[in-house]
Amino acid sequence: MGSDTPGATIEFAVGQGYKQVCGAAEGVWGDGITPVETAHLAGATCVTLDGVFHTPLGSDEKDRPWYGSPRVLDQWIDALLA
C-alpha cells in the first residue's frame, strides 16, 4: 500500500473494490462503493449526485447522505418514476 495512514488504507480498499467491478483501481470516479461507469447503464436516465453515497452504512443526514436519505430522494425519484 505504501503508507500506513487511514486515508491510504481506505483508498486502497476502495481501489480494490472498483477493480473488481470495472477492471481499474486508479482514475475511477465514484462514491467509494460504486464506480460511476458501472452505475450508468446504456439507455437509462442516469443521475449522479455529488457527495451522495450508494449505501446507508456509515451514512448520516448531515455530512454523508445516501441515495435513500429523505433530503436526497427528492433529487432523483422523478427519474425512477419516469
XYZ file of N, CA, C and O in Angstrom:
328
model
N 0.820 -1.192 0.000
C 0.000 0.000 0.000
C 0.861 1.251 0.000
O 0.433 2.264 -0.487
N 2.022 1.200 0.611
C 2.908 2.338 0.568
C 2.773 3.297 1.729
O 3.604 4.142 1.923
N 1.704 3.224 2.479
C 1.508 4.132 3.599
C 0.628 3.463 4.639
O -0.234 2.653 4.311
N 0.863 3.828 5.888
C 0.059 3.262 6.966
C -1.016 4.216 7.453
O -1.620 3.988 8.485
N -1.280 5.297 6.725
C -2.298 6.252 7.155
C -3.688 5.703 6.868
O -3.885 4.930 5.928
N -4.672 6.090 7.676
C -6.042 5.618 7.428
C -6.533 5.964 6.023
O -7.197 5.160 5.379
N -6.209 7.149 5.531
C -6.645 7.554 4.194
C -6.087 6.651 3.112
O -6.783 6.295 2.163
N -4.827 6.255 3.260
C -4.211 5.358 2.278
C -4.853 3.981 2.327
O -5.049 3.344 1.289
N -5.198 3.526 3.499
C -5.849 2.218 3.643
C -7.230 2.237 3.001
O -7.603 1.308 2.279
N -7.989 3.307 3.237
C -9.318 3.437 2.633
C -9.201 3.522 1.118
O -9.939 2.862 0.389
N -8.258 4.325 0.637
C -8.056 4.472 -0.803
C -7.722 3.120 -1.444
O -8.221 2.776 -2.509
N -6.881 2.349 -0.790
C -6.521 1.024 -1.294
C -7.754 0.116 -1.350
O -8.001 -0.550 -2.352
N -8.536 0.093 -0.280
C -9.718 -0.774 -0.227
C -10.731 -0.379 -1.296
O -11.294 -1.244 -1.979
N -10.962 0.916 -1.458
C -11.893 1.392 -2.484
C -11.381 0.995 -3.859
O -12.120 0.483 -4.699
N -10.093 1.208 -4.097
C -9.498 0.852 -5.381
C -9.652 -0.619 -5.701
O -9.952 -0.991 -6.832
N -9.480 -1.475 -4.711
C -9.632 -2.911 -4.942
C -11.080 -3.270 -5.255
O -11.355 -4.123 -6.099
N -12.019 -2.615 -4.595
C -13.430 -2.837 -4.898
C -13.768 -2.389 -6.307
O -14.455 -3.089 -7.058
N -13.285 -1.212 -6.693
C -13.518 -0.703 -8.040
C -12.903 -1.632 -9.077
O -13.481 -1.889 -10.131
N -11.723 -2.129 -8.780
C -11.026 -3.029 -9.710
C -11.858 -4.279 -9.989
O -11.888 -4.786 -11.108
N -12.552 -4.770 -8.994
C -13.382 -5.967 -9.168
C -14.566 -5.731 -10.094
O -14.975 -6.620 -10.827
N -15.126 -4.524 -10.070
C -16.338 -4.289 -10.864
C -16.105 -3.586 -12.192
O -16.935 -3.684 -13.086
N -14.979 -2.868 -12.332
C -14.761 -2.185 -13.616
C -13.354 -2.394 -14.187
O -13.029 -1.836 -15.218
N -12.514 -3.162 -13.493
C -11.210 -3.505 -14.031
C -10.105 -2.512 -13.760
O -8.977 -2.714 -14.207
N -10.377 -1.431 -13.052
C -9.346 -0.434 -12.752
C -9.454 0.008 -11.303
O -10.546 0.083 -10.750
N -8.298 0.291 -10.717
C -8.279 0.744 -9.333
C -7.923 2.227 -9.220
O -8.169 2.849 -8.203
N -7.365 2.800 -10.271
C -6.948 4.207 -10.234
C -7.654 4.998 -11.324
O -7.982 4.467 -12.381
N -7.884 6.266 -11.042
C -8.512 7.142 -12.019
C -9.979 6.836 -12.259
O -10.534 7.184 -13.291
N -10.619 6.194 -11.295
C -12.031 5.831 -11.411
C -12.838 6.729 -10.483
O -12.507 6.875 -9.319
N -13.894 7.334 -11.010
C -14.737 8.230 -10.227
C -15.906 7.451 -9.643
O -16.534 6.645 -10.316
N -16.190 7.668 -8.380
C -17.319 7.016 -7.748
C -17.484 7.495 -6.326
O -16.840 8.455 -5.898
N -18.327 6.818 -5.588
C -18.636 7.232 -4.221
C -17.953 6.374 -3.165
O -18.260 6.464 -1.993
N -17.022 5.537 -3.580
C -16.338 4.656 -2.650
C -16.982 3.287 -2.578
O -16.419 2.353 -2.034
N -18.165 3.152 -3.150
C -18.875 1.880 -3.213
C -19.068 1.471 -4.673
O -18.738 0.370 -5.074
N -19.593 2.385 -5.479
C -19.948 2.089 -6.865
C -19.251 3.057 -7.818
O -19.454 4.264 -7.720
N -18.453 2.535 -8.764
C -17.862 3.407 -9.779
C -18.962 3.956 -10.697
O -19.894 3.217 -11.056
N -18.872 5.223 -11.055
C -19.893 5.840 -11.905
C -20.064 5.065 -13.205
O -21.182 4.829 -13.652
N -18.964 4.626 -13.804
C -19.071 3.945 -15.099
C -19.861 2.635 -15.025
O -20.415 2.189 -16.022
N -19.941 2.026 -13.862
C -20.739 0.808 -13.743
C -22.155 1.101 -13.253
O -23.029 0.260 -13.384
N -22.365 2.287 -12.719
C -23.695 2.667 -12.247
C -24.558 3.189 -13.392
O -25.776 3.060 -13.355
N -23.937 3.782 -14.398
C -24.676 4.345 -15.523
C -24.891 3.284 -16.590
O -23.937 2.758 -17.153
N -26.124 2.988 -16.871
C -26.475 1.958 -17.834
C -26.899 2.587 -19.153
O -27.616 3.591 -19.172
N -26.463 1.994 -20.254
C -26.819 2.492 -21.581
C -28.333 2.525 -21.733
O -29.023 1.565 -21.383
N -28.847 3.642 -22.232
C -30.274 3.782 -22.472
C -31.094 4.187 -21.264
O -32.286 4.442 -21.383
N -30.466 4.244 -20.099
C -31.182 4.611 -18.878
C -31.022 6.101 -18.597
O -30.075 6.731 -19.063
N -31.934 6.657 -17.840
C -31.757 8.011 -17.330
C -30.797 7.903 -16.151
O -31.096 7.223 -15.171
N -29.644 8.533 -16.269
C -28.607 8.414 -15.244
C -28.568 9.661 -14.375
O -28.635 10.776 -14.887
N -28.478 9.464 -13.097
C -28.425 10.566 -12.139
C -27.205 10.362 -11.256
O -27.041 9.305 -10.653
N -26.345 11.368 -11.213
C -25.188 11.343 -10.328
C -25.263 12.567 -9.436
O -25.356 13.692 -9.935
N -25.252 12.370 -8.148
C -25.324 13.470 -7.194
C -24.023 13.515 -6.398
O -23.634 12.525 -5.773
N -23.333 14.638 -6.452
C -22.079 14.803 -5.714
C -22.309 14.682 -4.218
O -23.285 15.222 -3.678
N -21.415 13.964 -3.558
C -21.483 13.838 -2.109
C -22.546 12.889 -1.594
O -22.827 12.860 -0.407
N -23.161 12.112 -2.487
C -24.201 11.166 -2.104
C -23.664 9.755 -2.319
O -23.013 9.481 -3.316
N -23.954 8.863 -1.394
C -23.367 7.534 -1.404
C -24.406 6.450 -1.648
O -25.584 6.642 -1.376
N -23.962 5.304 -2.148
C -24.848 4.210 -2.521
C -25.256 3.308 -1.366
O -25.986 2.350 -1.579
N -24.793 3.583 -0.195
C -25.112 2.708 0.929
C -25.471 3.522 2.171
O -24.876 4.575 2.405
N -26.417 3.055 2.943
C -26.710 3.735 4.199
C -25.675 3.420 5.280
O -25.628 4.095 6.301
N -24.836 2.420 5.047
C -23.813 2.037 6.012
C -22.845 3.201 6.230
O -22.186 3.648 5.304
N -22.818 3.726 7.432
C -21.950 4.854 7.752
C -22.498 6.201 7.328
O -21.831 7.212 7.442
N -23.727 6.223 6.820
C -24.298 7.488 6.359
C -24.858 8.290 7.523
O -25.097 7.775 8.606
N -25.045 9.565 7.273
C -25.778 10.427 8.187
C -26.462 11.495 7.352
O -26.079 11.744 6.224
N -27.481 12.089 7.880
C -28.271 13.057 7.116
C -27.536 14.362 6.841
O -27.836 15.036 5.875
N -26.553 14.698 7.652
C -25.876 15.989 7.501
C -24.684 15.933 6.549
O -24.622 16.683 5.582
N -23.724 15.070 6.819
C -22.454 15.102 6.097
C -22.256 13.979 5.081
O -21.412 14.085 4.205
N -22.980 12.906 5.224
C -22.778 11.755 4.342
C -24.122 11.091 4.028
O -24.392 9.974 4.446
N -24.970 11.787 3.251
C -26.272 11.201 2.924
C -26.119 10.079 1.894
O -25.128 10.006 1.175
N -27.101 9.212 1.835
C -27.112 8.186 0.801
C -28.317 8.409 -0.100
O -29.169 9.249 0.182
N -28.385 7.703 -1.215
C -29.450 7.924 -2.188
C -30.849 7.711 -1.612
O -31.816 8.218 -2.153
N -30.971 7.005 -0.517
C -32.273 6.800 0.122
C -32.597 7.792 1.215
O -33.672 7.734 1.805
N -31.683 8.718 1.501
C -31.944 9.740 2.522
C -33.095 10.631 2.071
O -33.162 11.013 0.897
N -34.016 10.969 2.978
C -35.174 11.777 2.587
C -34.825 13.059 1.831
O -35.471 13.372 0.831
N -33.791 13.767 2.237
C -33.467 15.035 1.549
C -32.817 14.812 0.190
O -32.781 15.706 -0.639
N -32.331 13.612 -0.065
C -31.700 13.283 -1.348
C -32.704 12.625 -2.291
O -32.680 12.868 -3.495
N -33.575 11.829 -1.756
C -34.550 11.092 -2.559
C -35.311 12.015 -3.502
O -35.526 11.677 -4.675
N -35.699 13.177 -3.032
C -36.440 14.129 -3.862
C -35.646 14.596 -5.082
O -36.232 15.065 -6.049
N -34.320 14.466 -5.043
C -33.479 14.928 -6.141
C -33.407 13.934 -7.302
O -32.955 14.296 -8.381
N -33.829 12.685 -7.100
C -33.719 11.706 -8.183
C -34.935 10.806 -8.369
O -35.020 10.082 -9.347
N -35.893 10.866 -7.482
C -37.023 9.950 -7.551
C -37.825 10.101 -8.835
O -38.335 9.121 -9.370
N -37.898 11.303 -9.393
C -38.646 11.507 -10.643
C -38.030 10.707 -11.798
O -38.751 10.188 -12.652
N -36.702 10.569 -11.808
C -36.047 9.772 -12.843
C -36.436 8.313 -12.717
O -36.588 7.605 -13.724
N -36.609 7.839 -11.522
C -37.006 6.451 -11.280
C -38.439 6.202 -11.756
O -38.749 5.162 -12.333
N -39.289 7.179 -11.533
C -40.705 7.023 -11.856
C -41.043 7.351 -13.306
O -42.164 7.090 -13.750
N -40.077 7.926 -14.026
C -40.324 8.328 -15.441
C -40.437 7.141 -16.368
O -39.959 6.091 -16.141
